[in-house]
Coordinates of C-alpha atoms in Angstrom, one line a residue:
M1 CA 0.0 0.0 -0.2
V2 CA 1.3 3.5 -1.0
L3 CA 0.0 6.7 0.6
F4 CA -0.2 9.8 -0.5
A5 CA 2.3 12.6 0.6
E6 CA -0.9 14.8 2.1
T7 CA -2.2 12.2 4.4
A8 CA -1.9 13.4 7.9
A9 CA -0.2 11.5 10.8
G10 CA -3.0 10.0 13.1
T11 CA -5.0 9.3 9.8
T12 CA -6.7 5.7 10.2
I13 CA -7.2 3.4 7.1
E14 CA -9.5 0.7 6.8
N15 CA -9.3 -2.4 4.4
T16 CA -11.2 -5.0 3.9
A17 CA -10.7 -8.1 1.3
Y18 CA -14.1 -9.1 -0.8
A19 CA -14.6 -12.5 -2.8
R20 CA -17.7 -13.6 -4.9
Y21 CA -18.6 -17.1 -6.0
K22 CA -20.9 -19.3 -7.6
D23 CA -21.4 -23.0 -6.6
A24 CA -22.3 -26.0 -8.8
G25 CA -26.1 -25.2 -8.5
G26 CA -25.3 -21.9 -9.6
Y27 CA -26.1 -19.8 -6.6
E28 CA -23.8 -16.8 -6.0
Y29 CA -22.3 -16.1 -2.5
L30 CA -20.4 -12.7 -1.5
I31 CA -17.5 -13.4 1.3
Q32 CA -15.4 -10.7 3.1
S33 CA -12.2 -10.5 5.4
Q34 CA -11.7 -9.4 8.4
T35 CA -11.2 -5.4 8.2
V36 CA -7.8 -4.5 9.0
I37 CA -7.5 -0.9 10.4
T38 CA -4.0 0.9 9.9
T39 CA -2.8 4.0 11.6
V40 CA -0.5 6.8 9.5
S41 CA 2.6 7.1 11.5
E42 CA 4.7 10.0 11.8
G43 CA 7.6 8.1 12.2
Y44 CA 10.9 8.9 14.7
H45 CA 11.6 12.1 15.2
L46 CA 15.4 13.0 16.2
D47 CA 16.8 16.1 17.9
I48 CA 20.6 16.4 18.9
T49 CA 21.6 19.0 21.6
K50 CA 25.3 19.3 22.6
D51 CA 25.8 20.9 26.0
V52 CA 29.2 21.9 27.7
E53 CA 30.0 22.1 31.6
R54 CA 31.1 25.9 31.4
T55 CA 32.3 28.3 28.9
V56 CA 35.8 29.3 29.9
Y57 CA 38.9 27.3 30.0
S58 CA 42.8 27.2 30.2
P59 CA 45.4 25.3 28.3
S60 CA 45.5 21.6 29.4
D61 CA 42.1 21.6 31.0
T62 CA 39.6 19.0 30.7
V63 CA 36.1 19.4 29.1
R64 CA 33.3 17.7 29.7
Y65 CA 30.8 17.7 26.9
H66 CA 26.9 16.2 26.9
I67 CA 25.3 15.1 24.2
D68 CA 21.5 14.2 24.1
L69 CA 19.8 12.6 20.9
S70 CA 16.0 12.5 21.6
N71 CA 13.3 10.6 20.0
S72 CA 10.1 12.5 20.1
G73 CA 8.3 10.4 17.4
N74 CA 6.0 7.6 18.0
I75 CA 8.2 4.6 16.7
D76 CA 11.6 3.2 18.0
A77 CA 14.6 4.6 15.7
S78 CA 17.0 1.8 15.4
F79 CA 20.8 2.1 14.5
V80 CA 21.5 5.6 14.8
K81 CA 25.1 6.8 14.8
V82 CA 26.2 10.1 16.3
I83 CA 29.4 11.5 15.1
D84 CA 31.3 14.7 17.1
T85 CA 34.5 15.9 14.6
L86 CA 36.9 17.6 17.7
S87 CA 38.9 20.7 17.0
D88 CA 42.4 20.0 16.1
K89 CA 42.9 22.2 19.9
L90 CA 41.0 19.2 21.5
S91 CA 42.3 15.5 21.8
Y92 CA 39.9 12.7 23.1
I93 CA 40.1 11.3 26.9
S94 CA 37.3 9.2 27.3
S95 CA 33.2 8.9 26.8
Q96 CA 30.4 7.1 28.2
P97 CA 28.9 4.9 26.5
A98 CA 32.6 4.0 24.8
A99 CA 33.2 5.3 21.7
T100 CA 35.1 4.5 18.1
V101 CA 37.8 7.0 17.7
A102 CA 39.2 7.9 14.2
G103 CA 42.0 10.6 14.6
Q104 CA 39.5 13.7 15.6
V105 CA 36.5 12.2 14.5
I106 CA 34.7 10.2 17.5
S107 CA 31.3 8.5 17.1
W108 CA 28.8 6.0 18.7
N109 CA 26.5 3.6 17.2
L110 CA 23.0 3.5 19.3
Q111 CA 21.0 -0.2 18.5
N112 CA 17.8 1.3 19.4
I113 CA 16.1 4.8 20.9
Q114 CA 12.6 4.0 21.7
S115 CA 10.0 6.6 21.3
G116 CA 9.7 9.1 23.6
A117 CA 13.5 8.3 25.2
T118 CA 16.4 9.7 25.2
E119 CA 19.6 8.6 25.1
G120 CA 22.6 10.5 26.7
I121 CA 26.4 10.4 25.9
D122 CA 29.3 12.2 28.1
L123 CA 32.2 13.4 26.2
Q124 CA 35.8 14.0 28.0
C125 CA 38.6 16.2 26.3
L126 CA 41.9 17.9 26.8
I127 CA 42.6 20.9 25.3
A128 CA 46.1 21.2 24.2
P129 CA 48.6 23.2 26.2
D130 CA 49.9 25.9 24.0
V131 CA 46.3 27.2 22.8
V132 CA 46.2 30.9 22.7
S133 CA 44.5 32.8 25.3
G134 CA 41.2 34.3 23.7
I135 CA 40.5 32.2 21.1
S136 CA 37.2 29.8 21.1
I137 CA 36.5 26.8 20.3
E138 CA 33.5 25.5 18.7
N139 CA 32.1 21.9 18.7
Q140 CA 28.8 20.2 17.4
A141 CA 27.5 16.6 17.5
D142 CA 25.8 15.1 14.1
Y143 CA 23.5 12.0 14.2
V144 CA 22.5 9.9 11.2
S145 CA 20.2 7.0 11.1
L146 CA 20.1 3.8 9.0
D147 CA 17.5 5.5 6.2
E148 CA 20.2 8.3 6.0
V149 CA 18.0 11.0 8.3
S150 CA 20.3 13.4 9.8
G151 CA 20.9 16.7 12.0
R152 CA 23.2 18.6 14.1
S153 CA 23.0 19.9 16.9
Q154 CA 23.6 23.8 18.0
P155 CA 27.5 24.7 19.0
A156 CA 29.1 24.0 22.3
T157 CA 31.0 26.8 22.5
I158 CA 34.3 27.2 24.7
T159 CA 36.8 30.0 25.3
I160 CA 40.5 30.3 26.5
G161 CA 41.1 32.3 29.3
S162 CA 44.6 33.8 30.4
R163 CA 46.4 31.7 33.6
S164 CA 49.2 30.8 34.9
D165 CA 50.7 27.5 35.9
L166 CA 53.1 27.2 38.1
L167 CA 54.8 23.7 38.7
I168 CA 57.9 23.6 41.5
E169 CA 60.9 20.8 41.0
S170 CA 63.5 20.0 43.7
N171 CA 66.6 18.2 43.6
I172 CA 69.3 17.4 46.1
N173 CA 73.0 16.5 45.7
Q174 CA 73.1 13.1 47.5
A175 CA 70.5 10.6 47.8
T176 CA 71.7 9.9 52.1
A177 CA 73.9 11.6 54.6
F178 CA 75.4 11.3 57.5
A179 CA 75.1 13.3 60.5
G180 CA 77.6 16.6 59.9
D181 CA 76.9 16.4 56.5
T182 CA 76.5 19.8 54.4
L183 CA 73.5 19.0 51.8
T184 CA 72.7 21.5 49.0
Y185 CA 68.8 21.7 47.5
T186 CA 67.9 23.3 44.0
I187 CA 64.3 24.3 43.7
T188 CA 63.2 25.0 40.0
V189 CA 59.8 27.1 39.5
T190 CA 58.5 26.8 36.2
N191 CA 55.3 28.9 34.3
T192 CA 53.9 26.2 32.4
G193 CA 50.7 28.2 31.9
N194 CA 50.1 30.7 29.3
A195 CA 50.0 34.1 31.5
P196 CA 52.7 35.6 34.0
A197 CA 52.5 34.5 37.6
T198 CA 52.4 37.8 39.4
N199 CA 54.1 38.2 43.5
T200 CA 55.4 35.1 43.1
I201 CA 56.4 33.4 46.4
L202 CA 59.0 30.7 46.9
Y203 CA 58.6 29.2 50.5
N204 CA 60.8 26.2 51.9
D205 CA 60.2 24.6 55.3
L206 CA 63.5 23.0 56.7
P207 CA 63.4 19.4 58.2
Y208 CA 64.0 19.9 62.0
Q209 CA 67.0 17.5 61.7
V210 CA 68.9 20.3 59.9
D211 CA 70.7 23.4 60.2
F212 CA 70.4 26.5 57.9
V213 CA 73.6 27.4 56.5
S214 CA 72.9 29.7 53.3
S215 CA 70.4 30.5 50.4
S216 CA 70.7 32.0 46.8
G217 CA 68.7 35.3 45.9
N218 CA 66.7 37.2 48.8
G219 CA 66.2 34.0 50.2
Q220 CA 65.7 35.0 54.0
F221 CA 65.6 32.3 57.2
Y222 CA 63.1 32.6 59.7
Q223 CA 61.9 30.0 62.4
G224 CA 62.6 27.1 59.8
I225 CA 61.4 28.4 56.7
I226 CA 63.2 30.1 53.6
T227 CA 61.4 32.6 52.1
W228 CA 62.2 34.1 48.2
V229 CA 60.1 37.2 46.8
I230 CA 60.2 36.2 43.1
G231 CA 57.6 38.9 42.0
T232 CA 56.7 38.2 38.5
I233 CA 57.8 34.7 36.2
P234 CA 56.9 35.2 32.4
E235 CA 55.0 32.4 30.7
G236 CA 57.4 29.6 29.7
N237 CA 60.0 31.2 32.1
S238 CA 62.1 29.3 35.0
I239 CA 63.5 30.3 38.0
T240 CA 65.9 28.7 40.1
E241 CA 66.8 29.0 43.8
T242 CA 69.7 27.0 45.8
F243 CA 70.2 26.7 49.8
R244 CA 72.7 24.6 51.8
T245 CA 71.9 22.7 55.3
V246 CA 74.1 21.1 57.8
V247 CA 72.5 17.3 59.1
K248 CA 72.5 18.0 63.0
D249 CA 74.9 15.5 65.2
A250 CA 71.9 14.2 66.9
V251 CA 70.0 12.5 64.1
N252 CA 70.2 9.2 64.2
P253 CA 70.8 7.0 61.6
G254 CA 68.2 5.7 59.4
M255 CA 65.9 8.6 59.9
L256 CA 64.3 10.4 56.9
L257 CA 64.6 14.1 56.4
N258 CA 61.5 15.6 54.9
N259 CA 62.0 19.0 53.4
S260 CA 59.2 20.5 51.8
S261 CA 58.7 23.4 48.9
T262 CA 55.9 25.5 48.1
V263 CA 55.0 28.1 45.4
T264 CA 52.4 30.5 45.3
C265 CA 51.3 33.6 43.1
T266 CA 48.5 35.9 42.7
E267 CA 47.1 33.8 40.6
G268 CA 46.9 30.9 43.2
T269 CA 47.9 28.5 40.6
G270 CA 50.9 27.2 42.8
S271 CA 52.2 23.6 43.7
S272 CA 54.3 22.2 46.2
T273 CA 56.7 19.1 46.4
Q274 CA 58.5 17.2 48.9
L275 CA 61.9 15.8 49.2
L276 CA 63.2 12.6 51.0
I277 CA 67.0 11.9 52.5
Q278 CA 67.9 9.3 54.5
I279 CA 70.4 9.6 57.1
I280 CA 72.9 6.6 57.2
E281 CA 75.1 5.1 60.1
R282 CA 78.6 6.2 59.5
I283 CA 81.0 3.4 59.4
L284 CA 84.4 4.0 61.2
Q285 CA 87.4 2.5 59.9
P286 CA 89.5 0.9 62.6
D287 CA 92.7 2.8 63.0
L288 CA 95.2 0.3 64.3
S289 CA 99.0 0.8 64.6
I290 CA 102.0 -1.7 65.6
R291 CA 104.9 -0.9 67.8
R292 CA 107.7 -3.3 68.6
T293 CA 109.1 -3.0 72.0
N294 CA 112.5 -4.9 73.5
I295 CA 111.7 -7.1 76.2
P296 CA 114.7 -7.6 78.4

């Protein structure tokens, strides 16, 4: 049966089959089938939307998108493919449900979307670390059904803001130490963000088992803490400070010295690190001498 295009959804169509025949005596009969009633359906009707958790991000942030595919029609939609082509400034991390990943093209095969139902997809992406502040990144999701019905969401747009991001690393000139040893520490602070870190201050909390000797730059020692007022660290730049301590004589072998460094700035994107060193026992070598004595 073929319906005309102007037939309205919800129209009911009745169909009955008839047959006429005669028997051997010439009597004529008329028979009919049961009536079949068909309701014209509007079919499935899909709509896709895409949202983002927030609108302003920084380089290296994780972006969380949510995609909804809704079926407002009156029949189920089967074998629908959702496609999301990521910007070259984004990289795929994970999704729920699991996706098929081919370069920047992320896709999901949805087996069945029931009438009146909505299927949701959660997608996590990573922003490239070198993205320039101020740009916008648009992202859209598409769907295509088995019978090639397709649609596209409105774009979900994020903007890259300016942010500093301080990374701190510390090193020591030896892995173990004896009581009385002089230790030299090196601390490096790097701004890995895309904006200057202002009013930067570096703190180092000394372990109680050591005595302060000296520090580089404008480092000031007070009550177990060395403080450097660094100021501004431009994006991509590093500063390095050093200091020296002496392990106290009363420190017992086997103890761990826990040195803690912290950096802060006005933008609030600091970090901290800890460095451990173990005190070991000094083995004294015997000091032997031989003296000959004449015995009468």
